[in-house]
Coordinates of C-alpha atoms in Angstrom, one line a residue:
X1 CA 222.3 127.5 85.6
X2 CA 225.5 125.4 84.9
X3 CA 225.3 122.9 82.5
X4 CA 225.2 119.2 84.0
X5 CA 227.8 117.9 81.4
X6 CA 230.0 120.8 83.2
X7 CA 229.5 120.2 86.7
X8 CA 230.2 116.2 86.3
X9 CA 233.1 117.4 84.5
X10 CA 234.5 119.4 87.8
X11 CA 233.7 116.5 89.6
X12 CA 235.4 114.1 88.0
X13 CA 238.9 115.9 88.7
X14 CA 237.8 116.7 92.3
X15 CA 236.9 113.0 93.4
X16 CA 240.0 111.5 92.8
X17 CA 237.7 108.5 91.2
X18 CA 235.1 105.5 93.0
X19 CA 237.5 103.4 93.5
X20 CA 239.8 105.4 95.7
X21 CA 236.5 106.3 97.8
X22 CA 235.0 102.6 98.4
X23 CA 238.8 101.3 99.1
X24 CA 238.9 103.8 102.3
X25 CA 235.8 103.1 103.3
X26 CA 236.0 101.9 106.8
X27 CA 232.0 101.6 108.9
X28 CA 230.3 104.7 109.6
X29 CA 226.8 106.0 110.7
X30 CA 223.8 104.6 109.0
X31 CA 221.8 105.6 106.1
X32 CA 218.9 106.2 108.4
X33 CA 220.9 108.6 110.4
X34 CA 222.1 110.7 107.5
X35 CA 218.8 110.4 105.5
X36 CA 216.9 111.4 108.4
X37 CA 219.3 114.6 109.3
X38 CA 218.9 115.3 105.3
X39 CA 215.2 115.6 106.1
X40 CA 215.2 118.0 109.0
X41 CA 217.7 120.7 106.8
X42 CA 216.7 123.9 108.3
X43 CA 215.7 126.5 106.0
X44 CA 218.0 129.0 106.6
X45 CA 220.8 126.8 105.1
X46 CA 218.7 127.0 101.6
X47 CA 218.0 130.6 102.1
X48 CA 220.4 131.5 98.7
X49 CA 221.1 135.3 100.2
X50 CA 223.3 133.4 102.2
X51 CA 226.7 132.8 100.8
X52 CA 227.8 129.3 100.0
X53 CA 231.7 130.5 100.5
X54 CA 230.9 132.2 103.6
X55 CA 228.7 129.0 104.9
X56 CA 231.7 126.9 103.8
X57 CA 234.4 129.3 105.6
X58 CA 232.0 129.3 108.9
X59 CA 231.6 125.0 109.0
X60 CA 234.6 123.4 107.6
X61 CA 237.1 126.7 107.9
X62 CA 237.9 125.1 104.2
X63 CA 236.8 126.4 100.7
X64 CA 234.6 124.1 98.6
X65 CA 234.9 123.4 94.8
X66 CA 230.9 123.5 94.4
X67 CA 231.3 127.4 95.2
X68 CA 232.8 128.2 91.6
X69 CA 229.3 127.2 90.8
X70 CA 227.0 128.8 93.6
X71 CA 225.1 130.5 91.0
X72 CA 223.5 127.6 90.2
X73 CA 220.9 126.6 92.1
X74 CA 221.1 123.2 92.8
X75 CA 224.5 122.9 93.2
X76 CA 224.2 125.4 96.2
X77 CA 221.6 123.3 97.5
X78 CA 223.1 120.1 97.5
X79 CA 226.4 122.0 99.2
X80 CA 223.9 123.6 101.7
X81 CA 222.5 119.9 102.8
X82 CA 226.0 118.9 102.7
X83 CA 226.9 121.5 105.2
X84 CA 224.2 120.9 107.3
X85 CA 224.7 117.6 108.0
X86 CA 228.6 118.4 109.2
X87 CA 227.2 121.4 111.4
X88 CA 224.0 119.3 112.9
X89 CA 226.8 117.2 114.4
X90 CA 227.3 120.5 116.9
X91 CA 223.7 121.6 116.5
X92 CA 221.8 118.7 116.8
X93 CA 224.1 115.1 117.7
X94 CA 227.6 114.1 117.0
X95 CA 227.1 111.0 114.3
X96 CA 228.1 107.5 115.2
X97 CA 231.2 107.6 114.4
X98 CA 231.8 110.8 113.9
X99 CA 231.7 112.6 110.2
X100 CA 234.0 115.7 110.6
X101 CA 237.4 114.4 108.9
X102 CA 239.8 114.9 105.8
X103 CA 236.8 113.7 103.0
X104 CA 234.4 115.8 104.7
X105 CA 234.3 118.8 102.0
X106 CA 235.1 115.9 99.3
X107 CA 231.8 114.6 100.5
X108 CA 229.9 117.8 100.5
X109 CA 231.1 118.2 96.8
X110 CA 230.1 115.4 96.3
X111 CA 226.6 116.0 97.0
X112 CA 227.1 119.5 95.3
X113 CA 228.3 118.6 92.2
X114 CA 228.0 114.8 91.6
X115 CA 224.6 114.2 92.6
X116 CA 222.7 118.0 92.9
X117 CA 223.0 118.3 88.8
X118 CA 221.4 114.8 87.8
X119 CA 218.8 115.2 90.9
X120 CA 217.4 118.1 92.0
X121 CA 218.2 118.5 96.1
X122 CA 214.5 119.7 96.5
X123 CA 213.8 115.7 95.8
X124 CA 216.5 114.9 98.6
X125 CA 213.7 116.2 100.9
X126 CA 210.2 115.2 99.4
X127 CA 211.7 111.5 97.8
X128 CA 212.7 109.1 100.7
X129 CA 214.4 107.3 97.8
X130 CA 216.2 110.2 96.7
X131 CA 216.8 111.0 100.1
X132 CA 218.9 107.7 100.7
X133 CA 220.6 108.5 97.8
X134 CA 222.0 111.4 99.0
X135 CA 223.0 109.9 102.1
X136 CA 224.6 106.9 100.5
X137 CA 226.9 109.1 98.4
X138 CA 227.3 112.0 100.9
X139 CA 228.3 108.6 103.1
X140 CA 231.2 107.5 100.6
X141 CA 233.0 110.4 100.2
X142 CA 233.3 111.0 103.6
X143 CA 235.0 108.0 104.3
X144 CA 232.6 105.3 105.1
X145 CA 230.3 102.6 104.5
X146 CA 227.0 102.2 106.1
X147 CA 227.0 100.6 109.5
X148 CA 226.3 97.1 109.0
X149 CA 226.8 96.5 105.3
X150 CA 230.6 95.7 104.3
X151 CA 231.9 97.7 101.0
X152 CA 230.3 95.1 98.4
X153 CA 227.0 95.6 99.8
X154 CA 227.2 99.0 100.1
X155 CA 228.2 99.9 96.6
X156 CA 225.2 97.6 94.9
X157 CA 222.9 99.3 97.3
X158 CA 224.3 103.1 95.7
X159 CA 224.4 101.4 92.2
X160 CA 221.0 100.1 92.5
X161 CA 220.0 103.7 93.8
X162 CA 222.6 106.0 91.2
X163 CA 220.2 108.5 89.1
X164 CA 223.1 109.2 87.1
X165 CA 223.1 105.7 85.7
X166 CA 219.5 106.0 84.8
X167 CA 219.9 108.9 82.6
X168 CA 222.5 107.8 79.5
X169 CA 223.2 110.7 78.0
X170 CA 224.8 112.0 81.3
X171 CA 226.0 108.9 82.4
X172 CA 228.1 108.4 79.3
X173 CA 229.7 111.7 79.4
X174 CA 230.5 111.9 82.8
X175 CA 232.1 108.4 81.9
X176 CA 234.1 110.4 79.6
X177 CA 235.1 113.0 82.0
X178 CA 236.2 110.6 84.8
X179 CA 237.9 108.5 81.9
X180 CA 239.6 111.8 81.3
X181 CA 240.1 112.6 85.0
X182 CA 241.7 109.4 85.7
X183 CA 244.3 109.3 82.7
X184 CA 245.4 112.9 84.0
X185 CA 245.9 111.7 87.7
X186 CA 248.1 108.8 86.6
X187 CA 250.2 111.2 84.4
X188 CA 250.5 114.0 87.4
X189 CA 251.8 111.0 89.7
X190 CA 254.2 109.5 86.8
X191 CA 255.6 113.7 86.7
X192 CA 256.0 113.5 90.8
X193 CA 257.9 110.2 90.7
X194 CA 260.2 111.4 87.7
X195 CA 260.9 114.8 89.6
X196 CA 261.3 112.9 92.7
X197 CA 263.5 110.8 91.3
X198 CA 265.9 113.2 90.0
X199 CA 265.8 115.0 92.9
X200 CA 266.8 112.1 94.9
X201 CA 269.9 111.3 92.4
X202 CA 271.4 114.8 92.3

């Protein structure tokens, strides 16, 4: 099993940080949609024979960065909900708007590796609260806000929810990791502009 400290840490330079996320937020489906879909995860997506790079491959034709972790059990189970609720859309009901879209493996890392190493995915399913959770994070990083709450209200309803918050040894390193995270974004774009720049003037 991976150590939490070290899957926040992949996360951290995957999401691309909060703020980015809740600033494209535009409406989407409603946490009772998703939370309900999380509920009704059919086992066979759980089933760990079954290869979370090969489950990725077959549903978003994209690879995922919770499969350098599949080993660890959670994490492949938080991915596995994640990619159940982008394949129900064909096996069950498209969404309200739609989920399928450029965040949509963001959002099933999310799940995989933000939220699946502070709270066990088996709680997803037995905890409605930990259930809604899910749903409000798997919810931002695809790309929306619940349906009929604007961005404020959404994020004070997934604050008021976060389980990473609660626990502060976890919290304050993953604060460290995103701090980390974000100082090495803003030096990667300050590298593209001065390359760009030279480009332009040769």
């Amino acid at each position: 099993m991976a150590d939490a400290k070290a899957l926040l840490a992949a996360w951290s330079t995957r999401s691309g940080g909060e703020a980015e996320a809740w600033a494209r937020a535009r409406p989407g489906p409603t946490v009772e949609a998703i939370a309900t879909r999380i509920s009704r995860v059919p086992q066979a997506f759980l089933d760990e024979r079954v290869s979370l790079v090969a489950l990725a491959g077959d549903i978003l034709g994209a690879p995922l960065s919770a499969a350098a972790f599949e080993e660890d059990a959670r994490v492949r189970r938080g991915a596995a909900v994640g990619l159940w609720l982008v394949a129900s859309e064909g096996l069950v009901e498209p969404f309200a708007p739609a989920i399928a879209g450029a965040w949509t493996a963001l959002a099933v890392d999310a799940l995989a590796l933000r939220l699946a190493p502070v709270v066990d995915p088996a709680q997803w399913l037995s905890d409605d609260e930990r259930r809604v959770e899910a749903a409000r994070t798997f919810l931002l990083w695809c790309g929306f806000a619940p349906l009929g709450e604007d961005r404020r209200t959404a994020r004070s309803l997934l604050e008021a929810c976060d389980s990473l918050a609660r626990n502060r040894a976890l919290a304050k390193a993953y604060e460290g990791h995103r701090h980390r995270a974000d100082i090495a974004r803003k030096l990667e774009e300050a590298r593209r502009k001065e390359a760009a720049a030279r480009y332009s003037s040769e």
